[in-house]
Every structure is written in structure tokens, then in C-alpha cells.
Short mmCIF file of C-alpha atoms and ligand atoms in Angstrom, two decimals:
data_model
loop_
_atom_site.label_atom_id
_atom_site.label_comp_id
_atom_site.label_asym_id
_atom_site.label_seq_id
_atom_site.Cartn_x
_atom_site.Cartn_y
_atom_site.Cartn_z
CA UNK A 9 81.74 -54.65 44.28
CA UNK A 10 78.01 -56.09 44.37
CA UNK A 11 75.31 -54.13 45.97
CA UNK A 12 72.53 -56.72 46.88
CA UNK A 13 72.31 -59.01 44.10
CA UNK A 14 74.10 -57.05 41.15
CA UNK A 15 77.99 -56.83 39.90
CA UNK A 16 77.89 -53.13 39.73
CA UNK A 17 81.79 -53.54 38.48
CA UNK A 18 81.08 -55.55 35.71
CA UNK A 19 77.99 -53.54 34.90
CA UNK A 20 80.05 -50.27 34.44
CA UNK A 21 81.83 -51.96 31.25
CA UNK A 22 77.96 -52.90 29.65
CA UNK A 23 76.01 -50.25 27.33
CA UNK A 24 73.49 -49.06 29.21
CA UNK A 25 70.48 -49.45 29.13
CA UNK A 26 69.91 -53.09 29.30
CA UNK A 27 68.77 -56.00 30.69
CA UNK A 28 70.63 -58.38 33.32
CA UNK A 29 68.91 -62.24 33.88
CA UNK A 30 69.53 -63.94 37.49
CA UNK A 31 70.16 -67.28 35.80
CA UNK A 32 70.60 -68.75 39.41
CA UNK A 33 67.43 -67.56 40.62
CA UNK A 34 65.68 -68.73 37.35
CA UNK A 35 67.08 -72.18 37.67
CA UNK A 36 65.75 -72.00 41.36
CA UNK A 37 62.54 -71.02 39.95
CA UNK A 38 62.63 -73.62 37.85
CA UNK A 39 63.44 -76.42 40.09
CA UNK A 40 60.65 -75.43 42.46
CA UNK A 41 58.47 -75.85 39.47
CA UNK A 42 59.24 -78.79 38.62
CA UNK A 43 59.26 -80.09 41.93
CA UNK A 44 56.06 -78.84 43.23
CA UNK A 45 54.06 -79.81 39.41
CA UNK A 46 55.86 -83.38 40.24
CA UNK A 47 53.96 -83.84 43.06
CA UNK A 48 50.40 -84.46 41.28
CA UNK A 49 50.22 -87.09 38.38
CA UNK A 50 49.80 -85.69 34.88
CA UNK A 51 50.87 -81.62 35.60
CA UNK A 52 52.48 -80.50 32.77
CA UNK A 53 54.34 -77.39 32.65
CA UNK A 54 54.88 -75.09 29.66
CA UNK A 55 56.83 -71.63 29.52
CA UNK A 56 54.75 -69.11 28.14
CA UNK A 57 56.96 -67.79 25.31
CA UNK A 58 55.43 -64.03 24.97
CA UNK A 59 56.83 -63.04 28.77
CA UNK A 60 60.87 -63.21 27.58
CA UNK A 61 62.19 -65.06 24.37
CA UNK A 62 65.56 -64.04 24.99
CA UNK A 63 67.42 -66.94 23.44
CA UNK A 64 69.98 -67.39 26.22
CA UNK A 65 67.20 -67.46 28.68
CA UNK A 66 65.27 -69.86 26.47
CA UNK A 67 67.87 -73.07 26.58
CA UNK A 68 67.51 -73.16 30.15
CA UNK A 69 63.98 -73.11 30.65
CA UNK A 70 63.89 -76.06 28.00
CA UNK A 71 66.60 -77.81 30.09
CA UNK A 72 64.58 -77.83 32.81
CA UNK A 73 61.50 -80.04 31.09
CA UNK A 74 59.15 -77.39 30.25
CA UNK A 75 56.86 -77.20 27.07
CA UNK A 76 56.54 -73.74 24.94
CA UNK A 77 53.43 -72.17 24.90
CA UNK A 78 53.54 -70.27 21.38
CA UNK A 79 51.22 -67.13 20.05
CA UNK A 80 52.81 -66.62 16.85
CA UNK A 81 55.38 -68.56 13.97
CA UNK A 82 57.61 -66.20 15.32
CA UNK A 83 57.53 -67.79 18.55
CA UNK A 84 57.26 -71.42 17.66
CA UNK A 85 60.77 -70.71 15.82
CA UNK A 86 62.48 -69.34 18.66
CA UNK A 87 61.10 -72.42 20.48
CA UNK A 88 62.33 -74.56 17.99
CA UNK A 89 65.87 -73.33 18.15
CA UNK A 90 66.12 -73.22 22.00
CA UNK A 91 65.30 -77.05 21.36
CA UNK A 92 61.94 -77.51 22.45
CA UNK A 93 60.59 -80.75 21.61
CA UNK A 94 57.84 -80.06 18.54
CA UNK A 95 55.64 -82.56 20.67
CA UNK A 96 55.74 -80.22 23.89
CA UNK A 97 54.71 -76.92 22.04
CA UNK A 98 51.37 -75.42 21.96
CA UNK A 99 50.44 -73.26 19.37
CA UNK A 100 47.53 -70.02 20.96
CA UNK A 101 46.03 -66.69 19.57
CA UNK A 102 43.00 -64.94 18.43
CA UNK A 103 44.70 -64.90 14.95
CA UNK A 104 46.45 -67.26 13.39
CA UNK A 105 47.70 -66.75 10.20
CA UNK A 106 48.10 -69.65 7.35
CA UNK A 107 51.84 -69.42 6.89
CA UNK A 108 51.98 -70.10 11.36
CA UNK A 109 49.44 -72.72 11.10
CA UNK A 110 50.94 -74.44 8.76
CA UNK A 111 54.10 -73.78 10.44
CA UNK A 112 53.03 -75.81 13.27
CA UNK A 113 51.56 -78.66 11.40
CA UNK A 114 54.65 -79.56 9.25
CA UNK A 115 56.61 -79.40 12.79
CA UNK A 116 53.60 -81.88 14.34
CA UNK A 117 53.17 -79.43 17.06
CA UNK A 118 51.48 -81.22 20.02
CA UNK A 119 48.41 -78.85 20.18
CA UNK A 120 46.75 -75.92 18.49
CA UNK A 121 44.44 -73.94 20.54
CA UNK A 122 41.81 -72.62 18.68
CA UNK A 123 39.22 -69.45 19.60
CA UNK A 124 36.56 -70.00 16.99
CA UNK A 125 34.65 -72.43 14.16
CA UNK A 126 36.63 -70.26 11.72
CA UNK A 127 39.64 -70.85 12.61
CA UNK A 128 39.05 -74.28 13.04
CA UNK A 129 37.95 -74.68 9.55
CA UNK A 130 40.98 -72.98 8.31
CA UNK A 131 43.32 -75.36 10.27
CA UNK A 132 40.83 -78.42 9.12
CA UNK A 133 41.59 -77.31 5.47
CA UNK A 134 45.33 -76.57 5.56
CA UNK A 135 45.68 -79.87 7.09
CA UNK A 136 43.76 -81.77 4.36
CA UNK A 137 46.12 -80.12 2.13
CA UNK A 138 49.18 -81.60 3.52
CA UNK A 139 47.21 -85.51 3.89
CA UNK A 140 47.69 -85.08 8.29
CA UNK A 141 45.37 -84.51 10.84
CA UNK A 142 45.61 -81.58 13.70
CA UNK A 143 45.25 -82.20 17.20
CA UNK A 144 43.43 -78.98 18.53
CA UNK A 145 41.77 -77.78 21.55
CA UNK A 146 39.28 -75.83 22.32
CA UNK A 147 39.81 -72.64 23.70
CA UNK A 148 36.88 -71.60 26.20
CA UNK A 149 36.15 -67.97 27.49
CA UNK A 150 34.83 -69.21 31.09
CA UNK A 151 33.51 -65.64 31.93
CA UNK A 152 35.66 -66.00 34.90
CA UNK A 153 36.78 -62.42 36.56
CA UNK A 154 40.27 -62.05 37.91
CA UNK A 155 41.45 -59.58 40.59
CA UNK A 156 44.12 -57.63 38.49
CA UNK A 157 44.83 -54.96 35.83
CA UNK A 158 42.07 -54.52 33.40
CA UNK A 159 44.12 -54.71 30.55
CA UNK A 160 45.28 -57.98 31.51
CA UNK A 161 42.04 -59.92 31.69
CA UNK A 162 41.42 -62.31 29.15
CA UNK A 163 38.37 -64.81 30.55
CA UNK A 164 35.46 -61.98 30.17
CA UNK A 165 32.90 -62.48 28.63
CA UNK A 166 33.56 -58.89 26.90
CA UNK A 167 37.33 -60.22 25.87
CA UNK A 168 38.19 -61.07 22.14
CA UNK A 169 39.45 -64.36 23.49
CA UNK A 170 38.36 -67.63 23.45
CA UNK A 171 34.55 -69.34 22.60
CA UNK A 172 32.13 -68.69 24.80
CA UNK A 173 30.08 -71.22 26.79
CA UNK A 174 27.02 -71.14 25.21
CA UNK A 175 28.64 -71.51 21.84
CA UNK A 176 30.20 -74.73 22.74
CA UNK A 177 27.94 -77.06 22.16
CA UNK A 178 27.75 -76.17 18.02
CA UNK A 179 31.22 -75.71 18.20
CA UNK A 180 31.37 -79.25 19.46
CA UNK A 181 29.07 -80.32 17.06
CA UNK A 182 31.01 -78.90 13.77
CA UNK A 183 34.06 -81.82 14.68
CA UNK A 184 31.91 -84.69 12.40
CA UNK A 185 32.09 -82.66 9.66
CA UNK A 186 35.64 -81.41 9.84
CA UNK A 187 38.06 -85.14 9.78
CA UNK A 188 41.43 -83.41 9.40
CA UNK A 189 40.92 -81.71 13.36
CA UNK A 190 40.81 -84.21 16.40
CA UNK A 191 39.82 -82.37 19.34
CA UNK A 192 42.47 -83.52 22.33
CA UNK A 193 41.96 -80.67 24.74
CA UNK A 194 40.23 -77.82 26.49
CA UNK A 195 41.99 -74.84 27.10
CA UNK A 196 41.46 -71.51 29.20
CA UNK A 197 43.60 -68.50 30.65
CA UNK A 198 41.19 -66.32 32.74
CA UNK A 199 44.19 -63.06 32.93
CA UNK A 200 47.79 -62.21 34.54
CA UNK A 201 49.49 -61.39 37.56
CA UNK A 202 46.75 -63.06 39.32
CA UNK A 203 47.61 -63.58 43.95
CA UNK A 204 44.69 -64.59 44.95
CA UNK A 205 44.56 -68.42 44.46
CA UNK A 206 40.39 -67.97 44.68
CA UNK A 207 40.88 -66.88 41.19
CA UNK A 208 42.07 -70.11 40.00
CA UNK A 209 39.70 -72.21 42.61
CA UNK A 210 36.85 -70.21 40.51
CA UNK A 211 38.49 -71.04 37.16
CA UNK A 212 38.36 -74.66 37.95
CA UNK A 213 34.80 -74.67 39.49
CA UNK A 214 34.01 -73.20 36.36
CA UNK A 215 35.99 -76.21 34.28
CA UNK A 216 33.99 -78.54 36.39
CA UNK A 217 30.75 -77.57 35.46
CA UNK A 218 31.87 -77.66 31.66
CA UNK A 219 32.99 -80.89 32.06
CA UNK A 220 30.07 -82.13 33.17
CA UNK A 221 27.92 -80.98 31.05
CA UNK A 222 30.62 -82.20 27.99
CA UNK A 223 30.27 -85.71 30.26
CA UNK A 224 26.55 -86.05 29.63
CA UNK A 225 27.43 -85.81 25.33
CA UNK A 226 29.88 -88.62 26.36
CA UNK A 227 33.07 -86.30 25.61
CA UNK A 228 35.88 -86.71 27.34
CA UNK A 229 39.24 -84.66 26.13
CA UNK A 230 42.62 -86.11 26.98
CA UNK A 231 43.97 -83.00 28.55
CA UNK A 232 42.54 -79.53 30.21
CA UNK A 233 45.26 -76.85 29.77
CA UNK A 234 44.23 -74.23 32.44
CA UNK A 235 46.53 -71.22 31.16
CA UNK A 236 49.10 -68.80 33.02
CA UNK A 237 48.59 -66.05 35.31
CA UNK A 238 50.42 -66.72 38.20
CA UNK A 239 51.45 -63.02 39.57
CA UNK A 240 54.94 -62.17 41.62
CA UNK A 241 55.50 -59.62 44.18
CA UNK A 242 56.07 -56.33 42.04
CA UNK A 243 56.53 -54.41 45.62
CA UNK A 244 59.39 -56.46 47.47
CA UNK A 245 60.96 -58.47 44.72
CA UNK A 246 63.72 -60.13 47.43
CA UNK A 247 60.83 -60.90 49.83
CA UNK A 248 59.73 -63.84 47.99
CA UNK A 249 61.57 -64.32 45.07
CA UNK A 250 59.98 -67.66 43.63
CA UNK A 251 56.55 -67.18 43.76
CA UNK A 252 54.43 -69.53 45.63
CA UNK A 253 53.99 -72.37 43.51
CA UNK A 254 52.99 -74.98 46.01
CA UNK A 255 50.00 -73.11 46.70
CA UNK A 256 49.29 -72.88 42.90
CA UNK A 257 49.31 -76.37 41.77
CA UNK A 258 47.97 -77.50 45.12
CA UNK A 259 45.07 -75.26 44.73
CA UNK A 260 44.46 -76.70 41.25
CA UNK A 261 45.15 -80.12 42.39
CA UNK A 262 42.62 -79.60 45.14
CA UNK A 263 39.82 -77.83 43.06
CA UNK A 264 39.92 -79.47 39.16
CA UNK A 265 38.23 -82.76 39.22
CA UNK A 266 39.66 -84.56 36.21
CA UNK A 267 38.54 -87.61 34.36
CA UNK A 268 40.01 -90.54 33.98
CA UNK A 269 44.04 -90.37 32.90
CA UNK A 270 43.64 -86.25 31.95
CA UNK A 271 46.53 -84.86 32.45
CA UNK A 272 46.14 -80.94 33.63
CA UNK A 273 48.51 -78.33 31.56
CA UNK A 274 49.93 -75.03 32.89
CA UNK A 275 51.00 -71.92 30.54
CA UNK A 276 53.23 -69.50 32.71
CA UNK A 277 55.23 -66.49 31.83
CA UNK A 278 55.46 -64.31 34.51
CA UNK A 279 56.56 -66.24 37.31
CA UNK A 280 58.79 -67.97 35.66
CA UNK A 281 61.03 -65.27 34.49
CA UNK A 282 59.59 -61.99 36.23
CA UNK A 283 61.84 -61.85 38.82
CA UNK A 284 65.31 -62.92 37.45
CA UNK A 285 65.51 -59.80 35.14
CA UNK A 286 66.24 -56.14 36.10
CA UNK A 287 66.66 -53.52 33.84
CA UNK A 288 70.05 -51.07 34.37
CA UNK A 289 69.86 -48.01 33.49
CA UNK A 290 72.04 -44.87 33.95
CA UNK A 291 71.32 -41.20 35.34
CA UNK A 292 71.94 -38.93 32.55
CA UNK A 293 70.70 -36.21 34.65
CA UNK A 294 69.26 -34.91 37.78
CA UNK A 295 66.65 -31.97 37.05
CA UNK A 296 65.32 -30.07 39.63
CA UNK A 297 61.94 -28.76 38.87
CA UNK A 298 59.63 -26.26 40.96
CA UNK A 299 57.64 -28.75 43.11
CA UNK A 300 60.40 -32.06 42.78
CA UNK A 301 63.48 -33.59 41.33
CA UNK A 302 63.58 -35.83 38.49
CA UNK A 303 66.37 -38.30 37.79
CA UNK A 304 66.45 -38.52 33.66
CA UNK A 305 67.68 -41.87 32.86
CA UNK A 306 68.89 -43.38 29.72
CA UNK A 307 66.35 -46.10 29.53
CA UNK A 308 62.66 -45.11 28.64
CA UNK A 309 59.57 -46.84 27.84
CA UNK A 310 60.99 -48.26 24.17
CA UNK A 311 62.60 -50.45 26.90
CA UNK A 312 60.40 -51.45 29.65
CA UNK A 313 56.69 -50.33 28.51
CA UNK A 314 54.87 -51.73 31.61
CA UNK A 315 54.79 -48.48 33.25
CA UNK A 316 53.43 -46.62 30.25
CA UNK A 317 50.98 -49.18 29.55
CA UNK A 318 50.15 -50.69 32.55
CA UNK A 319 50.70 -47.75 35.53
CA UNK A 320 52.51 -51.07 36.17
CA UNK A 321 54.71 -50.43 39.44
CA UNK A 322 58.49 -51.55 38.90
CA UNK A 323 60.70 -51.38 42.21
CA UNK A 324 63.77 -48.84 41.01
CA UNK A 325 67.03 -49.26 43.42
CA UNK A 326 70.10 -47.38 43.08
CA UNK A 327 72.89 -49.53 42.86
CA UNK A 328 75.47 -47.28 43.33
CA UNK A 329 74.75 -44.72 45.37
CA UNK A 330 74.89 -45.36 49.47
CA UNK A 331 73.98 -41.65 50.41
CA UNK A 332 70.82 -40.76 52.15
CA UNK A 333 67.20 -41.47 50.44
CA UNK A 334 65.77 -38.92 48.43
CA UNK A 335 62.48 -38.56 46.69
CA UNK A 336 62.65 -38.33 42.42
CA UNK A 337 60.05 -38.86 39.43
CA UNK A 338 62.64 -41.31 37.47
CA UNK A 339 61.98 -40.58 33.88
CA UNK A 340 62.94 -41.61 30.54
CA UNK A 341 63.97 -39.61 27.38
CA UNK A 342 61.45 -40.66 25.05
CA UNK A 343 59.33 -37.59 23.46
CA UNK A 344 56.23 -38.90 25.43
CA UNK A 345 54.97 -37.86 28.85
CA UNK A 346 53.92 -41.03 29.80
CA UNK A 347 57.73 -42.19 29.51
CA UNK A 348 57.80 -42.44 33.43
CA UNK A 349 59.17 -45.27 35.21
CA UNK A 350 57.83 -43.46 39.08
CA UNK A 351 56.65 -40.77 40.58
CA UNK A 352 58.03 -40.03 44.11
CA UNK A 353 60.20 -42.59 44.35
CA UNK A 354 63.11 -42.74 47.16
CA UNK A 355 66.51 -43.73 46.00
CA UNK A 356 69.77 -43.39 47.74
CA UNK A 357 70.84 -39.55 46.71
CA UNK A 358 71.59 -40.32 42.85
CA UNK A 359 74.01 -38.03 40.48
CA UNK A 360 74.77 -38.17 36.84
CA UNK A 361 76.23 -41.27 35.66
CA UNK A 362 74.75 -43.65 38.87
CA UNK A 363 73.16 -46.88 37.71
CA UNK A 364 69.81 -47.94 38.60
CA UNK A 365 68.01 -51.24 38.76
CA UNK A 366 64.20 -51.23 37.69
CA UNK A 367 63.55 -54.78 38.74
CA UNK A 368 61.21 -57.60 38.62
CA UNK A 369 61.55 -56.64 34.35
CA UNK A 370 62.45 -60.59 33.40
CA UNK A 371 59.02 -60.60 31.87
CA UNK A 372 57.66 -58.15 29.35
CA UNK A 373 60.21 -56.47 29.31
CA UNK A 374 62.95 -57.12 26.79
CA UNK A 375 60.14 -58.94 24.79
CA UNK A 376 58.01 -55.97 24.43
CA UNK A 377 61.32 -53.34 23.80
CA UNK A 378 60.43 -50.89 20.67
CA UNK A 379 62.34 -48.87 18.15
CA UNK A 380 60.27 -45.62 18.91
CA UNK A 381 62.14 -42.48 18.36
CA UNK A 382 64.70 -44.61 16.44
CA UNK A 383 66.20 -45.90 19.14
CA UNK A 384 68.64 -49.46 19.72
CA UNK A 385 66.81 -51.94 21.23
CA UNK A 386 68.11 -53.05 24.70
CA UNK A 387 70.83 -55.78 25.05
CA UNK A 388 70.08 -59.08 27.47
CA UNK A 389 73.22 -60.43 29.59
CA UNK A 390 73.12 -62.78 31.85
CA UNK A 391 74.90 -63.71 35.29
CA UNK A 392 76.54 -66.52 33.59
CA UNK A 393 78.64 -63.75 31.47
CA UNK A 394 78.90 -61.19 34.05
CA UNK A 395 79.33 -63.04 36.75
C1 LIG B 1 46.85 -67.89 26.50
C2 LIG B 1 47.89 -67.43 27.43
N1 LIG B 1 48.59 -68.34 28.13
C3 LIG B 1 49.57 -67.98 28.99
C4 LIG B 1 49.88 -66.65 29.19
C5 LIG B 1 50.98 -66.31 30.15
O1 LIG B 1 50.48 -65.58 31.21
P1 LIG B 1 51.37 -65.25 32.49
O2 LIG B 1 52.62 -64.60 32.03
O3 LIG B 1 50.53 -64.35 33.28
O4 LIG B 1 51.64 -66.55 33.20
C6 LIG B 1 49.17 -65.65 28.53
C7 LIG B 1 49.47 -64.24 28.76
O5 LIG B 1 48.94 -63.33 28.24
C8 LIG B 1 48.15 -66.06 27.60
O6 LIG B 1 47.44 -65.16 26.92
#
């Protein structure tokens, strides 16, 4: 049996909680990616790493021609083994330690992206050390608001991220001095789950000016990597599946005036695998309180902490259930109150032992799973295996 897009058969043989990957609706996503960057000369795509590193998802984003974005060793491992080429990774974060950077360099990683003079001193020395010479760029805090979650803006100028404008000019200055770092690139990520393609039209306004002003000191980088943050619909995750990425590379197509052969780079996450993953869960119980129900489910926030973190909105289906809708807070079992997944929420009438499906969970969801109250962390399948 399959209600919508899920085998509920197979499911009912699978340890619940855990996660289940659309692999043909990634590889959709992924071909309209690639299709729609192909249009412009010089768009490169990478796969931001930190939304879902699950390694059978992994093999087939690198299949499809995508870089890795990195933000830890950690990360540029997994890359590695999926087989990304060393030459298509990028290596970000506000912290870097030795044993990562030198990580990348002994892999000749295309690109570090480095937030301040510190940092690029450290990566200067470690690479004197080893007799080779970093390629780095330059990551700039463009003071650039974005129309989503507080939590998940980056390009403030009160975020920990990136060098800020008016610094650039010494940090620019400090290359002479430092042989063992060529500067290849700029690089900015102004926040997440960002609609409103005005966000990224700013963004690039705010590139152009930079470049500009970099134009009069007669630098010129070879690339401008422009970050993630492409959002998906949360709300009606079968509406539009694939989110609308001919509007987003046409919009930076349209708005970021380049120079010369730059090629433009893209870092997303979330709309490449948001939407291919659900999380299925089971009802352990329904509770009726004084003023509602609650369906109790096996999966809690160790799982899926958007929620919790976020008041990020997941849409929760019951997959097995066709009886009339009923309103329930859908909660997990973890020894926190904030371990809700809903309040209110209609769902065909559910009973012990129904599954649910908290979807549009492909990305920061399994990635993010915790141990917390010493629990497993959730299992990833994919269509491919359960058909
Ligand atoms: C530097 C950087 N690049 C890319 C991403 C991926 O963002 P998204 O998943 O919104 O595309 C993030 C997310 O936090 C980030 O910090």
C-alpha cells in the first residue's frame, strides 16, 4: 500500500523512528540544478555538506557534478569518501582548527574561506610548514538583512561571521606579507531559508559595490562564491517540490555584474535535500488532556530539533490512518517541554501504533540528531532500499 508518496508496507518492517530519502525527487532536484546553473557561463554548484551527510545520500549528489561545501574535517572526510573531487571542495567556518586546516591542505582543497587576519595567518603558517601555498578567499559580512528566522541570519553586521566591510581594505593589505595564502575568491552567505529573491538581488548589489571599490586597488579575484540560502515550501511540501531554481540563478545572473572570466559559486543545503526526507515516526500513545489531545510519538527532538530550536513548522501527515481529521499537539518523549513537533495540528483520527510523516526533514534533520536522554540515533533509508 502507498499513501501519497510513502510505502507504508515496507515502512511497518523499519525501526521507527527514522528517516526515509525520496532519491527520485532528489535526483529531480538535482537535474533541475544542474540544468538551470548550466544556463549562465561559469555557475558552479556546491552541496552544502552541514544540511544532510548521510553517506547514501552523499554519492548521488556527487554524481550529479556538485562541489562540497565543508565546515569542519569532519565534513571534508565524509566528502572525501562520497568521492568528491579534493579540487571541488570548499573548506568554511568561524573556527578552524589546525588538525582541519591542515586537513584540507594535504588534500589541495580548492578553497579555504577564511573570516579573519587570524585565521589567515594560521593557514599562511601551516602552509609554510608543509613548502605549499593555500588558495583562500575572503569571507565578507555584507551587512545584508534577510527576511527569515533570526537564528538563521548570518550577513549582520551583529553576526560572528565573516569580515566586515570596513575591515577589508587592511585585510587586503596583510596578503604581501603573508606568501604561503593566494587570495582566489570572495565569499558571502547573507542566512537560510531565504523566498524572497530581493534578498539575493540586495546581496549582489551589495557585491557590486565591493567590487568596485576592490576594482579601483586593481584587484580582481577569480571567483565570487555567493553562499546558500535558498528556502523550500515548509507549508505544502507536494505543491512545489523542487524549489524554484530558475528564478534563483536567473536573479543572480541578472543582478551580479562579474569581471572578466569570474566564475560565480553557489553553497546550498536546503533545497537540495529539504524536501526528499521525511521523518516516520510511530504513535505510542494518544493522551487526552483537559483542553486537547496529544498524539505521543516515538520520535522527539534528539531526532528532528528544528521545532525545538527553530519554532520551525514541519508538515506532520498520517500515513496510515484514512478516518476523519482531528486536531492533536504531536509530541515527543524526550524529558523537555519544548520536545513538540505541533500544536493543533489536524491528522486523519490517529491510534496507537499509526505512523506519521513529519516531512520536508531531508535537511537538518538526521544531521543535527542527538544522543540526549541516551537515546539511538535515527536510521536513514532510502527509496532505493524500500522501494
Ligand atoms: C557558509 C554557508 N554556506 C552555505 C550554507 C547552506 O545554507 P542553506 O542550507 O540555507 O542553503 C550555510 C548554512 O548555514 C552556510 O553557513
Amino acid at each position: 500500500m502507498m499513501k501519497g508518496i510513502f510505502p507504508v508496507e515496507k515502512f511497518r518492517n523499519v525501526q521507527t523512528p527514522f528517516y526515509y530519502y525520496d532519491t527520485k525527487l532528489l535526483r529531480d532536484t538535482l537535474n533541475t540544478i544542474t540544468r538551470e546553473a548550466g544556463r549562465y557561463e561559469g555557475f558552479q554548484v556546491h552541496y552544502a555538506i552541514k544540511a544532510n551527510a548521510n553517506e547514501k545520500i552523499l554519492p548521488i549528489i556527487r554524481e550529479a557534478g556538485l562541489g562540497a561545501d565543508c565546515v569542519s574535517g569532519g565534513e571534508i572526510r565524509a566528502a572525501l569518501q562520497a568521492g568528491f573531487p579534493a579540487d571541488k571542495i570548499v573548506f568554511a567556518g568561524v573556527g578552524k582548527a589546525d588538525w582541519e586546516i591542515n586537513l584540507g591542505l594535504d588534500n589541495d582543497i580548492f578553497c579555504f574561506n577564511v573570516e579573519s587576519v587570524a585565521e589567515l595567518e594560521v593557514i599562511n603558517g601551516l602552509a609554510e610548514a608543509k613548502g605549499k601555498t593555500a588558495r583562500v578567499a575572503l569571507r565578507i559580512n555584507p551587512d545584508v538583512g534577510a527576511h527569515t528566522h533570526a537564528h538563521i541570519t548570518t550577513g549582520r553586521a551583529e553576526n560572528k561571521f565573516g569580515i566586515s566591510m570596513e575591515q577589508l581594505d587592511a585585510v587586503v593589505d596583510s596578503f604581501p606579507a603573508l606568501p604561503h595564502v593566494q587570495l582566489v575568491g570572495l565569499h558571502f552567505h547573507i542566512g537560510s531559508q531565504i523566498l524572497d529573491m530581493g534578498d539575493f538581488a540586495a546581496l549582489c548589489n551589495r557585491i557590486n559595490e565591493l567590487q568596485a571599490r576592490l576594482a579601483t586597488r586593481r584587484i580582481m579575484v577569480e571567483h565570487i562564491n555567493v553562499g546558500g540560502g535558498l528556502g523550500i515550501d515548509y507549508q505544502h511540501p507536494n505543491r512545489q517540490p523542487v524549489p524554484d531554481f530558475a528564478a534563483y540563478f536567473a536573479c543572480y545572473n541578472k543582478h551580479l555584474r562579474r569581471y572578466g572570466q569570474q566564475t560565480v559559486h553557489f553553497e546550498l543545503g536546503r533545497a537540495v535535500v529539504g524536501q526528499c526526507g521525511s521523518l516516520i515516526t510511530q504513535v505510542l500513545y494518544i493522551k487526552q488532556g483537559t483542553q486537547k489531545q496529544f498524539a505521543i510519538v516515538d520520535a522527539g527532538m534528539t531526532d528532528l530539533i528544528r521545532p525545538a530550536l527553530y519554532q520551525a513548522y514541519h508538515k506532520i501527515e498520517n500515513i496510515t490512518s484514512e478516518r476523519p481529521m482531528e486536531a492533536y499537539d504531536v509530541v515527543g518523549p524526550i524529558c523537555e517541554s519544548s520536545d513538540v513537533f505541533g500544536k493543533a495540528i489536524d491528522l486523519n483520527g490517529a491510534s496507537r501504533h499509526d505512523l506519521l510523516a513529519i516531512r520536508s526533514a531531508g535537511a537538518y534533520g538526521e544531521i543535527m540528531a542527538s544522543g540526549y536522554n541516551c537515546r539511538p540515533l535515527p536510521k536513514g533509508y532510502t527509496s532505493d532500499e524500500l522501494g
